[in-house]
PDB file of C-alpha atoms in Angstrom:
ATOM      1  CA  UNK R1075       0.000   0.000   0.000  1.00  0.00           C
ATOM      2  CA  UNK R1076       1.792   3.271  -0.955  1.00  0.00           C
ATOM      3  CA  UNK R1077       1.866   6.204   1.171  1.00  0.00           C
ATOM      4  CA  UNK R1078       0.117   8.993   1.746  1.00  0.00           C
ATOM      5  CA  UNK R1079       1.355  11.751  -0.354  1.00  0.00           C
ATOM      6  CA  UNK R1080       2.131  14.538   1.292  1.00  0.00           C
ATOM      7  CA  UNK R1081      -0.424  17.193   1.683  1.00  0.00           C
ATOM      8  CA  UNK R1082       0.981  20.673  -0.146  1.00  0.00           C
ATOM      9  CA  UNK R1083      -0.406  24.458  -0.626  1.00  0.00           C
ATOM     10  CA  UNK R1084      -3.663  24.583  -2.333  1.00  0.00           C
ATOM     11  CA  UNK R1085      -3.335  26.043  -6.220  1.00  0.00           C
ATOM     12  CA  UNK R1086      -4.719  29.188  -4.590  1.00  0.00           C
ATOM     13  CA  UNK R1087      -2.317  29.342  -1.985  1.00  0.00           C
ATOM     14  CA  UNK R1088       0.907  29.347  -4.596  1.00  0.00           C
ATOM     15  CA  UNK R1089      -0.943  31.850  -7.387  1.00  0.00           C
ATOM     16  CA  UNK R1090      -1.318  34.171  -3.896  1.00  0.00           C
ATOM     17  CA  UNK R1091       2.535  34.053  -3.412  1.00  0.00           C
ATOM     18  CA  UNK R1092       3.194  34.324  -6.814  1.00  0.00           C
ATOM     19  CA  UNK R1093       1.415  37.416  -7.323  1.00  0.00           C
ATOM     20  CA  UNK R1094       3.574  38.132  -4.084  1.00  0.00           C
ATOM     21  CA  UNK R1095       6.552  37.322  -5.081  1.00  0.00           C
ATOM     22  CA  UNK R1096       6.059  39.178  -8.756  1.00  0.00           C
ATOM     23  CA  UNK R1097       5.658  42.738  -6.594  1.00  0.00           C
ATOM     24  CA  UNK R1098       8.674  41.888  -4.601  1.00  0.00           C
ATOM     25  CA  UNK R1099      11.127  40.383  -6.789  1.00  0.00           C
ATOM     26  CA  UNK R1100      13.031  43.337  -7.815  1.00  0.00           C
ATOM     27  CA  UNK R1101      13.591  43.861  -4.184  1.00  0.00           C
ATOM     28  CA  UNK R1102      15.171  39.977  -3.500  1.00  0.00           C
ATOM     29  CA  UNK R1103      18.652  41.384  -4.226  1.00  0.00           C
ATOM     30  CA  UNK R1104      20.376  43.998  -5.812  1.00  0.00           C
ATOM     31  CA  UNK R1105      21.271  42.307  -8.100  1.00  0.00           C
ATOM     32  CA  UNK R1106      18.973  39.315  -8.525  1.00  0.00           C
ATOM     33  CA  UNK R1107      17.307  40.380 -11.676  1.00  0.00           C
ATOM     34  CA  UNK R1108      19.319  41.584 -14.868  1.00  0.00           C
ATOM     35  CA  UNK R1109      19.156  44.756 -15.210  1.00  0.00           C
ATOM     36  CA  UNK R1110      19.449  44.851 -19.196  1.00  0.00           C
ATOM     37  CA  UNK R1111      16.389  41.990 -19.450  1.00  0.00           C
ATOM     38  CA  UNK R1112      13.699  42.206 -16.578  1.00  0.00           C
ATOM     39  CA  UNK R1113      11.953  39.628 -18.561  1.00  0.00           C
ATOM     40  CA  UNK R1114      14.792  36.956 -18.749  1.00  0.00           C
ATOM     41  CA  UNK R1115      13.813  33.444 -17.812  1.00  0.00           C
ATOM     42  CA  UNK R1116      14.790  32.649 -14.520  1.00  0.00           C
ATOM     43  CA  UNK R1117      13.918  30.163 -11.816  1.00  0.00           C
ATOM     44  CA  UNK R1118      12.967  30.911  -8.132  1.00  0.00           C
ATOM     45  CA  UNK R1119      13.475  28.870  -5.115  1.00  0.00           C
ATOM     46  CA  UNK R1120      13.987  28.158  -1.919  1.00  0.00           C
ATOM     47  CA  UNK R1121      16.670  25.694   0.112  1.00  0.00           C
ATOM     48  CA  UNK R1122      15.540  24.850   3.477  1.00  0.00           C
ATOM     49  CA  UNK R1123      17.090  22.141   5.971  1.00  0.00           C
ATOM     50  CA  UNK R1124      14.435  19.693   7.590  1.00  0.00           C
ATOM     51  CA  UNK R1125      11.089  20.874   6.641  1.00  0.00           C
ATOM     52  CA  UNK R1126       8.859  18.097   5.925  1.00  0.00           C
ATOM     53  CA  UNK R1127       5.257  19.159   4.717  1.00  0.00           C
ATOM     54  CA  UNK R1128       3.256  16.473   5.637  1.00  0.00           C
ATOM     55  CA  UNK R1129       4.455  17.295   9.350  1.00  0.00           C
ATOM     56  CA  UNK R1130       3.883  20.841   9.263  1.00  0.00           C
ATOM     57  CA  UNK R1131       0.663  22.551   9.368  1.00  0.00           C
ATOM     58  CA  UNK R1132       1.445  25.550   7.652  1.00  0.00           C
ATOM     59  CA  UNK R1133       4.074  25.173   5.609  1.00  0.00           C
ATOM     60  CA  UNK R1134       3.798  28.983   4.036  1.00  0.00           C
ATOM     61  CA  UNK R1135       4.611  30.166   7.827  1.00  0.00           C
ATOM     62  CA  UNK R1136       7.944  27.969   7.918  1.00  0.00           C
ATOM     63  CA  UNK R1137       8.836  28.220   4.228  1.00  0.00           C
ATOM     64  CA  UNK R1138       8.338  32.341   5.310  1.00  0.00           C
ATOM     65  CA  UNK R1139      11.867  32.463   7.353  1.00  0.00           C
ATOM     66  CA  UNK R1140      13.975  31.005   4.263  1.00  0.00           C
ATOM     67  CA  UNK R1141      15.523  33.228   1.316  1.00  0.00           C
ATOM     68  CA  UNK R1142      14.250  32.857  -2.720  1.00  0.00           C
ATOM     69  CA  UNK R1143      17.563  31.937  -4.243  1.00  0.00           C
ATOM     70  CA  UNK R1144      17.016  33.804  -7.978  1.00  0.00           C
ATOM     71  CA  UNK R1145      18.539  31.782 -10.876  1.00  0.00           C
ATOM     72  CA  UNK R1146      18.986  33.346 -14.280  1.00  0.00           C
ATOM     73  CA  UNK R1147      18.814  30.494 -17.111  1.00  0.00           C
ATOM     74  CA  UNK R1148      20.186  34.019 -19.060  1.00  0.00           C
ATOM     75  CA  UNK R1149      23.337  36.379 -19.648  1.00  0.00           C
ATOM     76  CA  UNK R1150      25.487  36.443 -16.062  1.00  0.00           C
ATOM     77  CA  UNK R1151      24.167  33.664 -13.632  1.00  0.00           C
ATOM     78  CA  UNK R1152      27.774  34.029 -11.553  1.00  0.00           C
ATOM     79  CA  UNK R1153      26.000  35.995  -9.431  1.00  0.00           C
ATOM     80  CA  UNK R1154      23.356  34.026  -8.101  1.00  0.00           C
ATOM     81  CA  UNK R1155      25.537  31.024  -8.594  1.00  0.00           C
ATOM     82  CA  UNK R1156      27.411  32.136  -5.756  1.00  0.00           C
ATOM     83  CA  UNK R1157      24.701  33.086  -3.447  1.00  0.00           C
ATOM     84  CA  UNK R1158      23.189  29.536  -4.034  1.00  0.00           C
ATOM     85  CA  UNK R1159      26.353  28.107  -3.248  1.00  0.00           C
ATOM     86  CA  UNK R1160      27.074  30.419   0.400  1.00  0.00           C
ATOM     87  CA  UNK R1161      23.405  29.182   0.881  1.00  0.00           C
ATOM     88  CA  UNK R1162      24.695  25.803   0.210  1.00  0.00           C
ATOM     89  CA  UNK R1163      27.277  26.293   2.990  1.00  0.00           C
ATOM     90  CA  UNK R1164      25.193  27.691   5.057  1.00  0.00           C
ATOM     91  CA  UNK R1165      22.845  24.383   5.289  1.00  0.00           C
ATOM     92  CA  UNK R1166      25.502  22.241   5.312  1.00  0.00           C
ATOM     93  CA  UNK R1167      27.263  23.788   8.263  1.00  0.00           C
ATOM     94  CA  UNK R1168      24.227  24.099  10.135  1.00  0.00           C
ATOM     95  CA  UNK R1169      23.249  20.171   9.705  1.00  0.00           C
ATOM     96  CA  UNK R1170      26.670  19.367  11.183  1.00  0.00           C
ATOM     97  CA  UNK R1171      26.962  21.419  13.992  1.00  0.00           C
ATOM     98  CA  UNK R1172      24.929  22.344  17.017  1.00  0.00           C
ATOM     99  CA  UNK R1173      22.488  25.352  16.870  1.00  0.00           C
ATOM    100  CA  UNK R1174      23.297  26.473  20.090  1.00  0.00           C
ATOM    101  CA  UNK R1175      26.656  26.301  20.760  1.00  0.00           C
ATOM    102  CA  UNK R1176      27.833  26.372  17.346  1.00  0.00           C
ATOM    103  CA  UNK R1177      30.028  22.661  18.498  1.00  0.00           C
ATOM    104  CA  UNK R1178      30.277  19.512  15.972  1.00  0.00           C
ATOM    105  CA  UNK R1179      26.843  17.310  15.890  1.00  0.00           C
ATOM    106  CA  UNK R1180      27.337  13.587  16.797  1.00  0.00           C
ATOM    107  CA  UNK R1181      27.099  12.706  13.151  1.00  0.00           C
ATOM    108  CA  UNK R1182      29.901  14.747  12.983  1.00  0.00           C
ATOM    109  CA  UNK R1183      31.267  13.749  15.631  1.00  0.00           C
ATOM    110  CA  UNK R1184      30.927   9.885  14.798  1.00  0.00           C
ATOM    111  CA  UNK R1185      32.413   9.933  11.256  1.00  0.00           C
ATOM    112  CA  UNK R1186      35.389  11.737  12.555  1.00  0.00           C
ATOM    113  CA  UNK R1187      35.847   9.247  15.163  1.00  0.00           C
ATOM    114  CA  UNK R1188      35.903   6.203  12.988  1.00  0.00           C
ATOM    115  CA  UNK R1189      38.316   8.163  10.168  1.00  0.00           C
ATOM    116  CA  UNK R1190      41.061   9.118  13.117  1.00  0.00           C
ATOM    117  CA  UNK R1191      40.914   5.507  14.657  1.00  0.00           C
ATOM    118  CA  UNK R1192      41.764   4.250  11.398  1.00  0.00           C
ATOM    119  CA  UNK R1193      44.467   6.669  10.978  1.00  0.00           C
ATOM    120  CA  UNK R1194      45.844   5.829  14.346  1.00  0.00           C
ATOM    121  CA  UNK R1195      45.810   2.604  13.588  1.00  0.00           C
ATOM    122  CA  UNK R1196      48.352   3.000  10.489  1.00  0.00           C
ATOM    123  CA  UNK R1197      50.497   5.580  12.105  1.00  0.00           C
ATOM    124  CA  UNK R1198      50.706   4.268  15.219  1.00  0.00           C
ATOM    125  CA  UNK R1199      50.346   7.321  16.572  1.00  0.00           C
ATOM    126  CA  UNK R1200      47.980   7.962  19.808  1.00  0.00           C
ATOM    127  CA  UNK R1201      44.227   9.276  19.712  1.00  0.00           C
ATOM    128  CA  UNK R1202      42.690  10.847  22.780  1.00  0.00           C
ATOM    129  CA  UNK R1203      39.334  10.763  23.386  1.00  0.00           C
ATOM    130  CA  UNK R1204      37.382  12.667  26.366  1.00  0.00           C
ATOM    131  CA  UNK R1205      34.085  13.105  26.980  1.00  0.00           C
ATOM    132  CA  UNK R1206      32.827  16.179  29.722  1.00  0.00           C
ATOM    133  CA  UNK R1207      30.261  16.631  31.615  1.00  0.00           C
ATOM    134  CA  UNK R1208      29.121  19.426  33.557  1.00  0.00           C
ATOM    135  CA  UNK R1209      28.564  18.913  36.984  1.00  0.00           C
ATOM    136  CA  UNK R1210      24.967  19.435  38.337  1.00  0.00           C
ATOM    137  CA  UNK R1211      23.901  21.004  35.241  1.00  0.00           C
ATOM    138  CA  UNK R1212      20.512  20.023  35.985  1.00  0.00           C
ATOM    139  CA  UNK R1213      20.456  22.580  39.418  1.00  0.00           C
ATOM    140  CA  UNK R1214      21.951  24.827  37.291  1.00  0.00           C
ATOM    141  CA  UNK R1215      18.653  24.955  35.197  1.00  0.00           C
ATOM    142  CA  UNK R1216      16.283  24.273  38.081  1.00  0.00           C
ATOM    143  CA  UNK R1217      17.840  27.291  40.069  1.00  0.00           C
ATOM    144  CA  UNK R1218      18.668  29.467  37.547  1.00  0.00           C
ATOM    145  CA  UNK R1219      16.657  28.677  34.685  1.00  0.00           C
ATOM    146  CA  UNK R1220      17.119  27.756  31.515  1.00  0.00           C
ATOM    147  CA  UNK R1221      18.148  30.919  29.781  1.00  0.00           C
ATOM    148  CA  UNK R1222      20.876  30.850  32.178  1.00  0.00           C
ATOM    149  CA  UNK R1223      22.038  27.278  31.672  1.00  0.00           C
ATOM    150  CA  UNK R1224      22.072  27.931  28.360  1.00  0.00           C
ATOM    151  CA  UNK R1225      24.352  30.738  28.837  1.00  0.00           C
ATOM    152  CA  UNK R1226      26.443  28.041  30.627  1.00  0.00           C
ATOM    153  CA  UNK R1227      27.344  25.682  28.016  1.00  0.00           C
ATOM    154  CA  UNK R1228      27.951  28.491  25.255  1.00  0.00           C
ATOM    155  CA  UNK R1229      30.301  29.840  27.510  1.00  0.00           C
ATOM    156  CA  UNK R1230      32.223  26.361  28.539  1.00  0.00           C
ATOM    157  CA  UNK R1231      32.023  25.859  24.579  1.00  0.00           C
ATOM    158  CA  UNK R1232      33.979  29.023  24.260  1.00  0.00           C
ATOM    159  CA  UNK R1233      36.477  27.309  27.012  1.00  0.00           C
ATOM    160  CA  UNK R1234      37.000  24.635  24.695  1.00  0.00           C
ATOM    161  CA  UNK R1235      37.607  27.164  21.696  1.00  0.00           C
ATOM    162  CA  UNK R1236      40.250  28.819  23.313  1.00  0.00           C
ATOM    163  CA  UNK R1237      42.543  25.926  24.500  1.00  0.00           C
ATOM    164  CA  UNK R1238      41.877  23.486  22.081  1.00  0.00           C
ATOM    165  CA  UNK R1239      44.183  23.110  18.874  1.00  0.00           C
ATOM    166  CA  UNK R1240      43.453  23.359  15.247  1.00  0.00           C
ATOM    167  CA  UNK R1241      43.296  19.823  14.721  1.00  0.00           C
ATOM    168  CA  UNK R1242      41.055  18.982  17.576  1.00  0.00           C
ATOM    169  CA  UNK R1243      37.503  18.797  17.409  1.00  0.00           C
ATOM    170  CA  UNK R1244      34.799  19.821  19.553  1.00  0.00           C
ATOM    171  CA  UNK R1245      31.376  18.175  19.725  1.00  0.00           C
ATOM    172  CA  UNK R1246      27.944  18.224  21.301  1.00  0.00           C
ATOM    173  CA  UNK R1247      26.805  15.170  22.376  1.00  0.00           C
ATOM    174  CA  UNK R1248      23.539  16.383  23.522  1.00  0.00           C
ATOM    175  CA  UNK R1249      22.521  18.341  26.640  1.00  0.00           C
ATOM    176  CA  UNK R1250      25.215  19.148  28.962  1.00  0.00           C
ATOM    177  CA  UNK R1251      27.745  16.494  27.318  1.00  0.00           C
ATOM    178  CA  UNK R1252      30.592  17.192  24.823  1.00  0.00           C
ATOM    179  CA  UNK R1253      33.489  15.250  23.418  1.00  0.00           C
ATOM    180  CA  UNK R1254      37.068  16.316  22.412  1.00  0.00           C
ATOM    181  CA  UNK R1255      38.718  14.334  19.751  1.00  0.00           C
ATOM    182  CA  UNK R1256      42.452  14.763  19.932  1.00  0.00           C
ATOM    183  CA  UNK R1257      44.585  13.336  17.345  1.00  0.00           C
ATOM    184  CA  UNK R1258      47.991  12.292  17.668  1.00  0.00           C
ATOM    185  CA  UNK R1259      48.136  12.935  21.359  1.00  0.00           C
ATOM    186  CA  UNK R1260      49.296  11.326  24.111  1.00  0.00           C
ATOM    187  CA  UNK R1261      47.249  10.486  27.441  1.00  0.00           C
ATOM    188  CA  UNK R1262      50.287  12.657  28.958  1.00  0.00           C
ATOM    189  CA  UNK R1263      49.648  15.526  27.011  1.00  0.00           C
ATOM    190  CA  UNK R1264      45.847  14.940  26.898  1.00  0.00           C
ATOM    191  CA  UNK R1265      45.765  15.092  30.605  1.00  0.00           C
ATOM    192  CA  UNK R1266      47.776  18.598  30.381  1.00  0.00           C
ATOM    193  CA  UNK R1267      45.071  19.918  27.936  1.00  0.00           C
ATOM    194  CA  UNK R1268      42.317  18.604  29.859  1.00  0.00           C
ATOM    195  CA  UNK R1269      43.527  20.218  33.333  1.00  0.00           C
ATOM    196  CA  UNK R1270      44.066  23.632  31.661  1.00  0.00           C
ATOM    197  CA  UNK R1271      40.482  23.617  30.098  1.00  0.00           C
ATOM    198  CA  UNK R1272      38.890  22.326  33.729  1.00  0.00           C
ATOM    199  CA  UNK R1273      40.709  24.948  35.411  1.00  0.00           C
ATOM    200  CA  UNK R1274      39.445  27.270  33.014  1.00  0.00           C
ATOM    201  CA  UNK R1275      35.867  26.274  33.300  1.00  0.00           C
ATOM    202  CA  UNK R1276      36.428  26.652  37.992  1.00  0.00           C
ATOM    203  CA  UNK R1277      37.649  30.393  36.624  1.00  0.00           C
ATOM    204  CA  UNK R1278      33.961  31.526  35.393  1.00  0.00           C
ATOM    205  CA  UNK R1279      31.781  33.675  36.940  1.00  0.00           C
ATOM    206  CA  UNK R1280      27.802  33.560  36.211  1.00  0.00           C
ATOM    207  CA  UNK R1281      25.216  35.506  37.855  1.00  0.00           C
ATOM    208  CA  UNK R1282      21.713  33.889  38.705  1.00  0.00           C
ATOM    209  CA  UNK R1283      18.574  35.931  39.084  1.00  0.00           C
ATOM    210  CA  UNK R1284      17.218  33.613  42.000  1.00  0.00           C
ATOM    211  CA  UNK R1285      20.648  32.150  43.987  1.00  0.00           C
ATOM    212  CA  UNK R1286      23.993  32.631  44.240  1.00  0.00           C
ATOM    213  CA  UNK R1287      26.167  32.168  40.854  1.00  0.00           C
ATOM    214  CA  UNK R1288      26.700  28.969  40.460  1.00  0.00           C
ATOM    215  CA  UNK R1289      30.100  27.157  40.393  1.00  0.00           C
ATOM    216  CA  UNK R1290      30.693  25.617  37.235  1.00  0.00           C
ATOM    217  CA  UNK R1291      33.000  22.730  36.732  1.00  0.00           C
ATOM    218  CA  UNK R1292      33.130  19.459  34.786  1.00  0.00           C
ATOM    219  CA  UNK R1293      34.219  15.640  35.033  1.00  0.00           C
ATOM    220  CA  UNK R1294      36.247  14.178  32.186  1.00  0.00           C
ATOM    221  CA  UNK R1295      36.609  11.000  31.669  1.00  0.00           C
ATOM    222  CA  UNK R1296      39.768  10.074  28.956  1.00  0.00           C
ATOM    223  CA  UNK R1297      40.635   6.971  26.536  1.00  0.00           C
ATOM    224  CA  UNK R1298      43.545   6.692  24.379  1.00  0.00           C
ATOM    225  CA  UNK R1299      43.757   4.465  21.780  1.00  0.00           C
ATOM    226  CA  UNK R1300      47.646   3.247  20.610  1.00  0.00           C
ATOM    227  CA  UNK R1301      46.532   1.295  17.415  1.00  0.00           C
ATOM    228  CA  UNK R1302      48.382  -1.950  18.398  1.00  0.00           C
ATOM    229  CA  UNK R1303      44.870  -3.352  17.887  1.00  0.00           C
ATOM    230  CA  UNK R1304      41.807  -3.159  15.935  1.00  0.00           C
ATOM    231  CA  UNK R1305      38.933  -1.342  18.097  1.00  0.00           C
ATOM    232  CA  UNK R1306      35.588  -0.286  17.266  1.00  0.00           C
ATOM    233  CA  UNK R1307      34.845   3.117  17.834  1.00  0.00           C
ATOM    234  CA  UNK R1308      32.221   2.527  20.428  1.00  0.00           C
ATOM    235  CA  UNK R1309      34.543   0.558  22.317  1.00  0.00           C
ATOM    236  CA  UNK R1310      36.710   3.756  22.559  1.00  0.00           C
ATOM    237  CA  UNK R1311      33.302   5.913  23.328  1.00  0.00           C
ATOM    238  CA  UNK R1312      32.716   3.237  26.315  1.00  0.00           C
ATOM    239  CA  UNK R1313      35.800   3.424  27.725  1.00  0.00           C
ATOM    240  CA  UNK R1314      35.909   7.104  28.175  1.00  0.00           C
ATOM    241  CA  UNK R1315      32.320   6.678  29.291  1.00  0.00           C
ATOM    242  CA  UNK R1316      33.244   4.575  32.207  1.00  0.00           C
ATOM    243  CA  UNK R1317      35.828   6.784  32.704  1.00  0.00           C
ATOM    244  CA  UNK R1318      33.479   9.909  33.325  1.00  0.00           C
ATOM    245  CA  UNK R1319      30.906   7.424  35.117  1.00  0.00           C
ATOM    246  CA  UNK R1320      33.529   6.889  37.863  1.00  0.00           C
ATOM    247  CA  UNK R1321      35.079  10.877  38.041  1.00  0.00           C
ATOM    248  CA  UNK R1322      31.274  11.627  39.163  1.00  0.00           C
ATOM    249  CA  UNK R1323      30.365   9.026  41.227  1.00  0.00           C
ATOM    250  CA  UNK R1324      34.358   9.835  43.260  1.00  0.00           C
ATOM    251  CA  UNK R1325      33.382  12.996  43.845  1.00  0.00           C
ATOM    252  CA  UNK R1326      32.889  15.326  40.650  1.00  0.00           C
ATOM    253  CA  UNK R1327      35.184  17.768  39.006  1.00  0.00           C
ATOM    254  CA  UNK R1328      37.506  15.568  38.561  1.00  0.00           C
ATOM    255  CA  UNK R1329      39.421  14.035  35.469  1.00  0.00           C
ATOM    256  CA  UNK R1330      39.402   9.910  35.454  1.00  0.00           C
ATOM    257  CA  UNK R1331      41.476   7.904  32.671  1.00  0.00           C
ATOM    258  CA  UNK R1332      40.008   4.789  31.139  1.00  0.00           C
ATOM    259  CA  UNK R1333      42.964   1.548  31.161  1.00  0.00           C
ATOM    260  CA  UNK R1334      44.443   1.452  28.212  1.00  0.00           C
ATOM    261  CA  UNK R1335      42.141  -1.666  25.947  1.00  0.00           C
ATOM    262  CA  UNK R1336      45.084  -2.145  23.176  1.00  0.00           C
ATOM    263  CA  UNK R1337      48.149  -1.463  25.018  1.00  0.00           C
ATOM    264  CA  UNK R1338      50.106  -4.726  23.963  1.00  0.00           C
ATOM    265  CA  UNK R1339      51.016  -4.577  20.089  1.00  0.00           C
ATOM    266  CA  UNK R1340      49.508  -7.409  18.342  1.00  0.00           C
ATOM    267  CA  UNK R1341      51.258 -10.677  18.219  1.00  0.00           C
ATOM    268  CA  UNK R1342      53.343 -10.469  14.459  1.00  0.00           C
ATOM    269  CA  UNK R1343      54.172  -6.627  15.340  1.00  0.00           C
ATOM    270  CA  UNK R1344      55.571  -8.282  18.427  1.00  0.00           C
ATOM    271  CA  UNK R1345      57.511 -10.760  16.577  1.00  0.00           C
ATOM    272  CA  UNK R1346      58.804  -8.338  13.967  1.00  0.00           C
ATOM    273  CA  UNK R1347      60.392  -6.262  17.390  1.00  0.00           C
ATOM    274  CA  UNK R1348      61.371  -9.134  18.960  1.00  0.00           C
ATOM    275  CA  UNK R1349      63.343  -9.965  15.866  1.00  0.00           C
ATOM    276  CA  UNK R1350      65.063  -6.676  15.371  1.00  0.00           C
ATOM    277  CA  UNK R1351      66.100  -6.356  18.853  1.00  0.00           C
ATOM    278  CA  UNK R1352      67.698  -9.883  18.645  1.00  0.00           C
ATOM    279  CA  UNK R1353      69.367  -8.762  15.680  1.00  0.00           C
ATOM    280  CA  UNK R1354      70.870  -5.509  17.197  1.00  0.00           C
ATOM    281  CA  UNK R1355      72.024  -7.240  20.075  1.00  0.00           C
ATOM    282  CA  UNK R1356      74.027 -10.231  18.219  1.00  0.00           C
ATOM    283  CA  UNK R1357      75.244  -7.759  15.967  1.00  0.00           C
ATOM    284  CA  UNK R1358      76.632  -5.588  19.415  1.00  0.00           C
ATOM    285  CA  UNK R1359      78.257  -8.423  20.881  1.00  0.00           C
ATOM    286  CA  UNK R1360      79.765  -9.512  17.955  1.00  0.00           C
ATOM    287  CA  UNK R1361      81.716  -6.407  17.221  1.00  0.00           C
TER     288      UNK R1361
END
């Protein structure tokens, strides 16, 4: 049985906003209509992230907030070529990255995950994974409200701005969670980074309408991963889970570390070091 389709604007509905959008269209852009031809052949739409119309019940109110991209099929279409394509960039940065903090989505999150495992795994060089949490966000919201928590974790996102590096990335996991990716670190010099951003976070100040500023701090809970040995990405997300799990339940703001699940290289790298040493040393002694 096929689906319903999905229910659109009425014919009366569209000749309304095209009689609209014929009154207005000079006024789009500057320079959205040729100036030579007015009567050029053109096409007119919209691009809009996540609107379905047979879940919305007005779908001229929500299609209302988006931009008419104008598209000349004649003379000079570099113009609108390049709006269409900052529009472009505009959707696709906002389906990969949080709308309030501005942080990596988990989808974004995920695939880079998964692509700097792998390249651990051939370089041999380590990946650093943390996942914070802030601390009683929850009273946070209940005492201060929500306006003010949100305030909160836009300004611990701008803590993790400021001391991460270029090649780090910063995600929203959802509510009052984020992640840090850190390639080609070391749990040393994870830890360093970590305790610079928590001590960062112990620095801020807020001011609550109905208490006392709250104190703001976070848990962190850290996994490395060596590349010895294959390991699923949620294995990696676990571990720094369990991590975090036991830096709140000892007492909060507080940074754990998660054992390390592939420290022993796998049995032929072994062998192949094994083999070299031996080699070095009979060479040594027999000089």
């Amino acid at each position: 049985m096929s689906e319903k389709p999905p229910s659109l604007p009425a014919p009366s509905e569209l000749r309304a906003e095209l009689e609209t959008l014929r009154g207005r269209l000079a006024s789009l852009h500057p320079d959205s209509e040729p100036k030579d031809n007015p009567g050029a052949d053109a096409v007119l739409f919209r691009l809009l992230r996540g609107l379905s119309p047979e879940r919305s019940d007005d779908v001229q109110a929500v299609l209302q907030g988006f931009p008419w991209v104008f598209l000349p099929l004649e003379d000079n279409a570099y113009p609108a070529l390049s709006r269409l394509q900052a529009r472009l960039d505009d959707l696709t940065h906002a389906a990969g990255h949080d709308d309030l903090t501005g942080l990596a989505r988990r989808i974004v999150f995920d695939q880079a995950l998964l692509t700097e495992m792998e390249r651990a795994r051939r370089s041999r060089l380590s990946l650093s994974l943390a996942i914070l949490d802030i601390d009683d966000f929850k009273q946070i919201n209940d005492d201060c409200g929500h306006v003010h928590g949100d305030l909160v974790l836009r300004t611990v996102t701008e803590v993790l701005r400021k001391n991460i590096r270029r090649a780090d990335l910063a995600a929203r996991l959802g509510g009052e969670e984020f992640a840090l990716l850190m390639p080609a670190t070391t749990q040393t010099s994870a830890v360093y980074l970590l305790e610079r951003i928590m001590d960062a976070v112990r620095k801020l100040r807020f001011d609550c309408p109905t208490a006392s500023g709250p104190q703001v701090t976070v848990s962190v809970g850290l996994a490395c991963y060596k590349g010895f040995r294959d390991m699923l990405p949620v294995e990696l997300v676990e571990l720094a889970d369990s991590a975090l799990y036991s830096a709140k339940r000892t007492g909060k703001d507080r940074l754990e570390k998660a054992p390390f699940r592939d420290i022993a290289p796998d049995p032929a790298s072994q062998t192949l070091v094994d083999t070299t040493e031996k080699n070095f040393l009979f060479h040594g002694l027999s000089s």
